[in-house]
Amino acid sequence: MRTEICERFGVEFPLFAFSHCRDVVAAVTNAGGFGVLGAVAYSPEQLERELSWIDRQVRGRPYGVDVLVPGKIDRSVADPDARLLDHVPEVHRDFVAHLFTKYGVSSDKTFTAGQAGPPASKADEIGRRVTHSGATGLIDVALRHRIGLIASALGTPPPEMVDRARAAGVPVAALVGTVEHAHRQVAAGADLIVAQGTEAGGHTGEVSTMVLVPQVVDAVAPLPVLAAGGIANGRQMAAAMALGAEGVWCGSVWLTTEEAETPPVVKRKMLAATSLDTVRSRSRTGKPARQLVSAWTKEWDEAPESPGPLPMPLQMLLAEGALTRIGNAAESGEPGARELANYFVGQVVGQLDQVKPARQVVYEMIEEFATAITRLTDLTHP
Amino acid sequence: MRTEICERFGVEFPLFAFSHCRDVVAAVTNAGGFGVLGAVAYSPEQLERELSWIDRQVRGRPYGVDVLVPGKIDRSVADPDARLLDHVPEVHRDFVAHLFTKYGVSSDKTFTAGQAGPPASKADEIGRRVTHSGATGLIDVALRHRIGLIASALGTPPPEMVDRARAAGVPVAALVGTVEHAHRQVAAGADLIVAQGTEAGGHTGEVSTMVLVPQVVDAVAPLPVLAAGGIANGRQMAAAMALGAEGVWCGSVWLTTEEAETPPVVKRKMLAATSLDTVRSRSRTGKPARQLVSAWTKEWDEAPESPGPLPMPLQMLLAEGALTRIGNAAESGEPGARELANYFVGQVVGQLDQVKPARQVVYEMIEEFATAITRLTDLTHP
């Protein structure tokens, strides 16, 4: 395929693959797409190692890095000396402890009973990855590698990030859930807009891909737009491009690939889930993010005793700590922990029912895309 | 365009237009699409008049009729002697009276102060339109006309309805929001499935069009599928067909046409609304239906003193009565009534910003559809 996006980003097929797993990123890039590594899962040192590994795998083929820079987060992170875990209220810690008891989650080597999160210094580092300075630290690492894209998955990229990327000749992409966000991202200097519908996994808005994409395409023209949300096969990719997108950005579809490091319990839940089994919930990060429905989301969102989620990044710290412990307990077979376990995923989870290599997902998408276009052409020019 | 749907339904373009307004139905049919009249707005006698009028306008061109036959409704309607309004609890009447007072809604000729709905006998007739026998009564009227389709917009069509339609050689369509519903509708004898995403106006599920349509297409093959939800322009129609649909079913886009009988206050709200200004709420009918956000939906869904909506059809009776009074007050310029006024509409409301003749909407959709397909073809075969 020869589109402007293909030429500009050096890909054969305008399929951008978001993943926290380096193996997925490398596999998609090597199959002719464009892998994007979610950097927020890593410290700067870890990110350096992941990107060096990817460099060796892709040997010059293009890939990118994605950070989170939310506009509004808890003000505690503004104080560089603050210990973030001290800002998690007692009632929230107690609720997590209550969930551990209610669901019979045992302690493990990493987390002792009653302790709901990572150690304080680690928590501070993790929590600050979503601040401007934290994201810029990750971007500095990324720019030492031959990356072809920096993406801001949440919030407007800070001017320093745009300036550094520009100086390095690296385009900046930004994910948006509304037309208003799109205008703001263009003003902030984004080169590529990813219009992401509510059906997407992770942080997402309320407007569906079908409705959002044409509006964003019209609003930011002539900037190119990728479509995200609800795209996991070739027909959906063709639909996204019929809406005016120049390519697609997919995340969920990789979670059930062979390469994905999705915990086995969660992967099995995903393979079994229907498209009704996701929910937009603030219970993992403090901002609305689509994920598998589980006892975790139900307790936080519906239980009368729930204190309600904290702002980002405090809820993220609390939840990731607790869910790591829950994940370990779930993998060791504890039924209560299995009920609680979940992960970010979009409504396409209902069509994911087989574990496949990421490369095969790409090839099947290319083939189904071509078939869909041929069918459309035949319908209109019989 | 020559598709199976076009040949089977005798249309030039596989665009099905749902409307409660006969002028829209006739205009779309006469422009080469297929108009479908929502019968639940009418008594059998009224429906007879509307269809006779349409017959004269379309002179043999194809149109259809749509009914609601929800699976679960309040059991009070099962008793033919029950006065439905007697089943509306005092607390719900009081809440409506409280809203009238809070928003300063004055009484009008139709409804005296404190009276929240239509007279009892009228209410009983309206409430029973959504029962099997009520819907069958409407269908009997419809089958005396030269209709080309009967659609069940909510719930599985009762066997009598399918049998009568079949005997008359009229295909039966059914709207579905999940794959499970689709299987149930096929078992009930539907000839055509309308897969409707959560972004649609009116009664709708949780899964987006982008995700739902391919799953339903695969589940009911070889039955044809129309896509609904999020479709109001030619790019969206092309996208729907890329997903595997054989055509589209649109409702919201007609509400701001010249022909639509949408009350002026509501029409202006729709023209001004963004795609964020809708909500799936049970406050109009008792079942989740997407509509404009207004003080009405906020009060029912969020106010601490709200008793919560009643089951269908009781909430429908209570709400339609109250909203008729609110509508009259809004049109006469009362600001509180304007805050409350709303109507069913999908997320595409954000792209409706001009009043146009329905015919023009059809022609623009055809043209943009062709452009979108040409663009896709050029992308893949440069």
mmCIF file with all atom_site columns, C-alpha atoms in Angstrom, chain A residues 1-3 178 199 206-211 214-215 217-218 229-231 233 235-236 238-246 275-276 347-348 350-351 369 372-373 375-377 379-380 382, chain B residues 1-3 178 199 206-211 214-215 217-218 229-231 233 235-236 238-246 275-276 347-348 350-351 369 372-373 375-377 379-380 382:
data_model
loop_
_atom_site.group_PDB
_atom_site.id
_atom_site.type_symbol
_atom_site.label_atom_id
_atom_site.label_alt_id
_atom_site.label_comp_id
_atom_site.label_asym_id
_atom_site.label_entity_id
_atom_site.label_seq_id
_atom_site.pdbx_PDB_ins_code
_atom_site.Cartn_x
_atom_site.Cartn_y
_atom_site.Cartn_z
_atom_site.occupancy
_atom_site.B_iso_or_equiv
_atom_site.pdbx_formal_charge
_atom_site.auth_seq_id
_atom_site.auth_comp_id
_atom_site.auth_asym_id
_atom_site.auth_atom_id
_atom_site.pdbx_PDB_model_num
ATOM 1  C CA . MET A 1 1   ? 0.000   0.000   0.000   1.00 0.00 ? 1   MET A CA 1
ATOM 2  C CA . ARG A 1 2   ? 1.220   3.476   -0.835  1.00 0.00 ? 2   ARG A CA 1
ATOM 3  C CA . THR A 1 3   ? -0.264  6.180   1.349   1.00 0.00 ? 3   THR A CA 1
ATOM 4  C CA . THR A 1 178 ? -13.048 14.699  21.234  1.00 0.00 ? 178 THR A CA 1
ATOM 5  C CA . GLU A 1 199 ? -14.806 1.361   22.491  1.00 0.00 ? 199 GLU A CA 1
ATOM 6  C CA . GLU A 1 206 ? -17.349 8.746   25.340  1.00 0.00 ? 206 GLU A CA 1
ATOM 7  C CA . VAL A 1 207 ? -17.707 9.253   21.590  1.00 0.00 ? 207 VAL A CA 1
ATOM 8  C CA . SER A 1 208 ? -17.561 6.183   19.348  1.00 0.00 ? 208 SER A CA 1
ATOM 9  C CA . THR A 1 209 ? -14.947 5.702   16.630  1.00 0.00 ? 209 THR A CA 1
ATOM 10 C CA . MET A 1 210 ? -17.616 5.808   13.893  1.00 0.00 ? 210 MET A CA 1
ATOM 11 C CA . VAL A 1 211 ? -18.756 9.253   15.058  1.00 0.00 ? 211 VAL A CA 1
ATOM 12 C CA . PRO A 1 214 ? -14.835 11.939  10.510  1.00 0.00 ? 214 PRO A CA 1
ATOM 13 C CA . GLN A 1 215 ? -15.234 14.904  12.862  1.00 0.00 ? 215 GLN A CA 1
ATOM 14 C CA . VAL A 1 217 ? -10.445 14.344  10.205  1.00 0.00 ? 217 VAL A CA 1
ATOM 15 C CA . ASP A 1 218 ? -12.411 17.447  9.186   1.00 0.00 ? 218 ASP A CA 1
ATOM 16 C CA . GLY A 1 229 ? -10.924 1.983   19.079  1.00 0.00 ? 229 GLY A CA 1
ATOM 17 C CA . GLY A 1 230 ? -12.810 -1.043  17.809  1.00 0.00 ? 230 GLY A CA 1
ATOM 18 C CA . ILE A 1 231 ? -10.170 -2.005  15.269  1.00 0.00 ? 231 ILE A CA 1
ATOM 19 C CA . ASN A 1 233 ? -9.460  -6.984  11.970  1.00 0.00 ? 233 ASN A CA 1
ATOM 20 C CA . ARG A 1 235 ? -12.832 -5.039  7.886   1.00 0.00 ? 235 ARG A CA 1
ATOM 21 C CA . GLN A 1 236 ? -12.560 -2.678  10.837  1.00 0.00 ? 236 GLN A CA 1
ATOM 22 C CA . ALA A 1 238 ? -11.094 -0.671  6.029   1.00 0.00 ? 238 ALA A CA 1
ATOM 23 C CA . ALA A 1 239 ? -14.011 0.982   7.839   1.00 0.00 ? 239 ALA A CA 1
ATOM 24 C CA . ALA A 1 240 ? -11.647 3.278   9.724   1.00 0.00 ? 240 ALA A CA 1
ATOM 25 C CA . MET A 1 241 ? -10.056 4.350   6.456   1.00 0.00 ? 241 MET A CA 1
ATOM 26 C CA . ALA A 1 242 ? -13.482 4.848   4.847   1.00 0.00 ? 242 ALA A CA 1
ATOM 27 C CA . LEU A 1 243 ? -14.135 7.331   7.672   1.00 0.00 ? 243 LEU A CA 1
ATOM 28 C CA . GLY A 1 244 ? -11.162 9.336   6.404   1.00 0.00 ? 244 GLY A CA 1
ATOM 29 C CA . ALA A 1 245 ? -8.341  7.986   8.559   1.00 0.00 ? 245 ALA A CA 1
ATOM 30 C CA . GLU A 1 246 ? -4.937  7.478   6.906   1.00 0.00 ? 246 GLU A CA 1
ATOM 31 C CA . SER A 1 275 ? -17.841 -7.406  23.879  1.00 0.00 ? 275 SER A CA 1
ATOM 32 C CA . LEU A 1 276 ? -20.153 -6.753  26.843  1.00 0.00 ? 276 LEU A CA 1
ATOM 33 C CA . GLN A 1 347 ? -14.698 -3.938  23.221  1.00 0.00 ? 347 GLN A CA 1
ATOM 34 C CA . VAL A 1 348 ? -12.946 -5.893  20.442  1.00 0.00 ? 348 VAL A CA 1
ATOM 35 C CA . GLY A 1 350 ? -15.272 -10.153 22.082  1.00 0.00 ? 350 GLY A CA 1
ATOM 36 C CA . GLN A 1 351 ? -13.638 -11.104 18.795  1.00 0.00 ? 351 GLN A CA 1
ATOM 37 C CA . PHE A 1 369 ? -8.469  -5.361  4.507   1.00 0.00 ? 369 PHE A CA 1
ATOM 38 C CA . ALA A 1 372 ? -13.075 -5.683  2.234   1.00 0.00 ? 372 ALA A CA 1
ATOM 39 C CA . ILE A 1 373 ? -11.921 -3.029  -0.233  1.00 0.00 ? 373 ILE A CA 1
ATOM 40 C CA . ARG A 1 375 ? -16.010 -6.123  -1.938  1.00 0.00 ? 375 ARG A CA 1
ATOM 41 C CA . LEU A 1 376 ? -16.782 -2.405  -1.641  1.00 0.00 ? 376 LEU A CA 1
ATOM 42 C CA . THR A 1 377 ? -15.417 -1.710  -5.092  1.00 0.00 ? 377 THR A CA 1
ATOM 43 C CA . LEU A 1 379 ? -20.632 -3.302  -4.804  1.00 0.00 ? 379 LEU A CA 1
ATOM 44 C CA . THR A 1 380 ? -20.282 0.068   -6.412  1.00 0.00 ? 380 THR A CA 1
ATOM 45 C CA . PRO A 1 382 ? -20.186 -4.269  -10.582 1.00 0.00 ? 382 PRO A CA 1
ATOM 46 C CA . MET B 1 1   ? -25.804 0.646   -6.813  1.00 0.00 ? 1   MET B CA 1
ATOM 47 C CA . ARG B 1 2   ? -26.633 -3.019  -7.332  1.00 0.00 ? 2   ARG B CA 1
ATOM 48 C CA . THR B 1 3   ? -26.570 -5.040  -4.145  1.00 0.00 ? 3   THR B CA 1
ATOM 49 C CA . THR B 1 178 ? -25.553 -7.913  20.787  1.00 0.00 ? 178 THR B CA 1
ATOM 50 C CA . GLU B 1 199 ? -23.828 5.449   19.607  1.00 0.00 ? 199 GLU B CA 1
ATOM 51 C CA . GLU B 1 206 ? -23.433 -0.928  24.956  1.00 0.00 ? 206 GLU B CA 1
ATOM 52 C CA . VAL B 1 207 ? -21.339 -2.257  22.075  1.00 0.00 ? 207 VAL B CA 1
ATOM 53 C CA . SER B 1 208 ? -20.196 0.202   19.406  1.00 0.00 ? 208 SER B CA 1
ATOM 54 C CA . THR B 1 209 ? -21.131 -0.126  15.739  1.00 0.00 ? 209 THR B CA 1
ATOM 55 C CA . MET B 1 210 ? -17.482 -0.692  14.753  1.00 0.00 ? 210 MET B CA 1
ATOM 56 C CA . VAL B 1 211 ? -17.258 -3.691  17.075  1.00 0.00 ? 211 VAL B CA 1
ATOM 57 C CA . PRO B 1 214 ? -18.645 -7.593  11.955  1.00 0.00 ? 214 PRO B CA 1
ATOM 58 C CA . GLN B 1 215 ? -19.606 -9.918  14.820  1.00 0.00 ? 215 GLN B CA 1
ATOM 59 C CA . VAL B 1 217 ? -22.460 -10.275 10.127  1.00 0.00 ? 217 VAL B CA 1
ATOM 60 C CA . ASP B 1 218 ? -20.438 -13.402 10.946  1.00 0.00 ? 218 ASP B CA 1
ATOM 61 C CA . GLY B 1 229 ? -25.610 3.815   14.992  1.00 0.00 ? 229 GLY B CA 1
ATOM 62 C CA . GLY B 1 230 ? -23.162 6.570   14.142  1.00 0.00 ? 230 GLY B CA 1
ATOM 63 C CA . ILE B 1 231 ? -24.180 6.753   10.490  1.00 0.00 ? 231 ILE B CA 1
ATOM 64 C CA . ASN B 1 233 ? -22.902 10.784  6.212   1.00 0.00 ? 233 ASN B CA 1
ATOM 65 C CA . ARG B 1 235 ? -18.098 8.147   4.853   1.00 0.00 ? 235 ARG B CA 1
ATOM 66 C CA . GLN B 1 236 ? -19.901 6.518   7.752   1.00 0.00 ? 236 GLN B CA 1
ATOM 67 C CA . ALA B 1 238 ? -18.971 3.381   3.450   1.00 0.00 ? 238 ALA B CA 1
ATOM 68 C CA . ALA B 1 239 ? -17.404 2.378   6.773   1.00 0.00 ? 239 ALA B CA 1
ATOM 69 C CA . ALA B 1 240 ? -20.515 0.429   7.743   1.00 0.00 ? 240 ALA B CA 1
ATOM 70 C CA . MET B 1 241 ? -20.386 -1.469  4.475   1.00 0.00 ? 241 MET B CA 1
ATOM 71 C CA . ALA B 1 242 ? -16.648 -2.112  4.886   1.00 0.00 ? 242 ALA B CA 1
ATOM 72 C CA . LEU B 1 243 ? -17.598 -3.824  8.159   1.00 0.00 ? 243 LEU B CA 1
ATOM 73 C CA . GLY B 1 244 ? -19.693 -6.244  6.110   1.00 0.00 ? 244 GLY B CA 1
ATOM 74 C CA . ALA B 1 245 ? -23.135 -4.608  6.251   1.00 0.00 ? 245 ALA B CA 1
ATOM 75 C CA . GLU B 1 246 ? -25.262 -4.711  3.094   1.00 0.00 ? 246 GLU B CA 1
ATOM 76 C CA . SER B 1 275 ? -21.311 14.446  20.225  1.00 0.00 ? 275 SER B CA 1
ATOM 77 C CA . LEU B 1 276 ? -20.770 14.653  23.991  1.00 0.00 ? 276 LEU B CA 1
ATOM 78 C CA . GLN B 1 347 ? -23.954 10.750  18.952  1.00 0.00 ? 347 GLN B CA 1
ATOM 79 C CA . VAL B 1 348 ? -24.025 11.888  15.306  1.00 0.00 ? 348 VAL B CA 1
ATOM 80 C CA . GLY B 1 350 ? -22.535 16.559  16.834  1.00 0.00 ? 350 GLY B CA 1
ATOM 81 C CA . GLN B 1 351 ? -22.295 16.615  13.045  1.00 0.00 ? 351 GLN B CA 1
ATOM 82 C CA . PHE B 1 369 ? -20.253 7.425   -0.186  1.00 0.00 ? 369 PHE B CA 1
ATOM 83 C CA . ALA B 1 372 ? -15.105 7.487   0.054   1.00 0.00 ? 372 ALA B CA 1
ATOM 84 C CA . ILE B 1 373 ? -15.074 4.269   -1.972  1.00 0.00 ? 373 ILE B CA 1
ATOM 85 C CA . ARG B 1 375 ? -10.505 7.126   -2.150  1.00 0.00 ? 375 ARG B CA 1
ATOM 86 C CA . LEU B 1 376 ? -10.193 3.630   -0.658  1.00 0.00 ? 376 LEU B CA 1
ATOM 87 C CA . THR B 1 377 ? -9.757  2.072   -4.081  1.00 0.00 ? 377 THR B CA 1
ATOM 88 C CA . LEU B 1 379 ? -5.229  4.001   -1.683  1.00 0.00 ? 379 LEU B CA 1
ATOM 89 C CA . THR B 1 380 ? -4.975  0.322   -2.415  1.00 0.00 ? 380 THR B CA 1
ATOM 90 C CA . PRO B 1 382 ? -2.744  3.563   -6.969  1.00 0.00 ? 382 PRO B CA 1
#
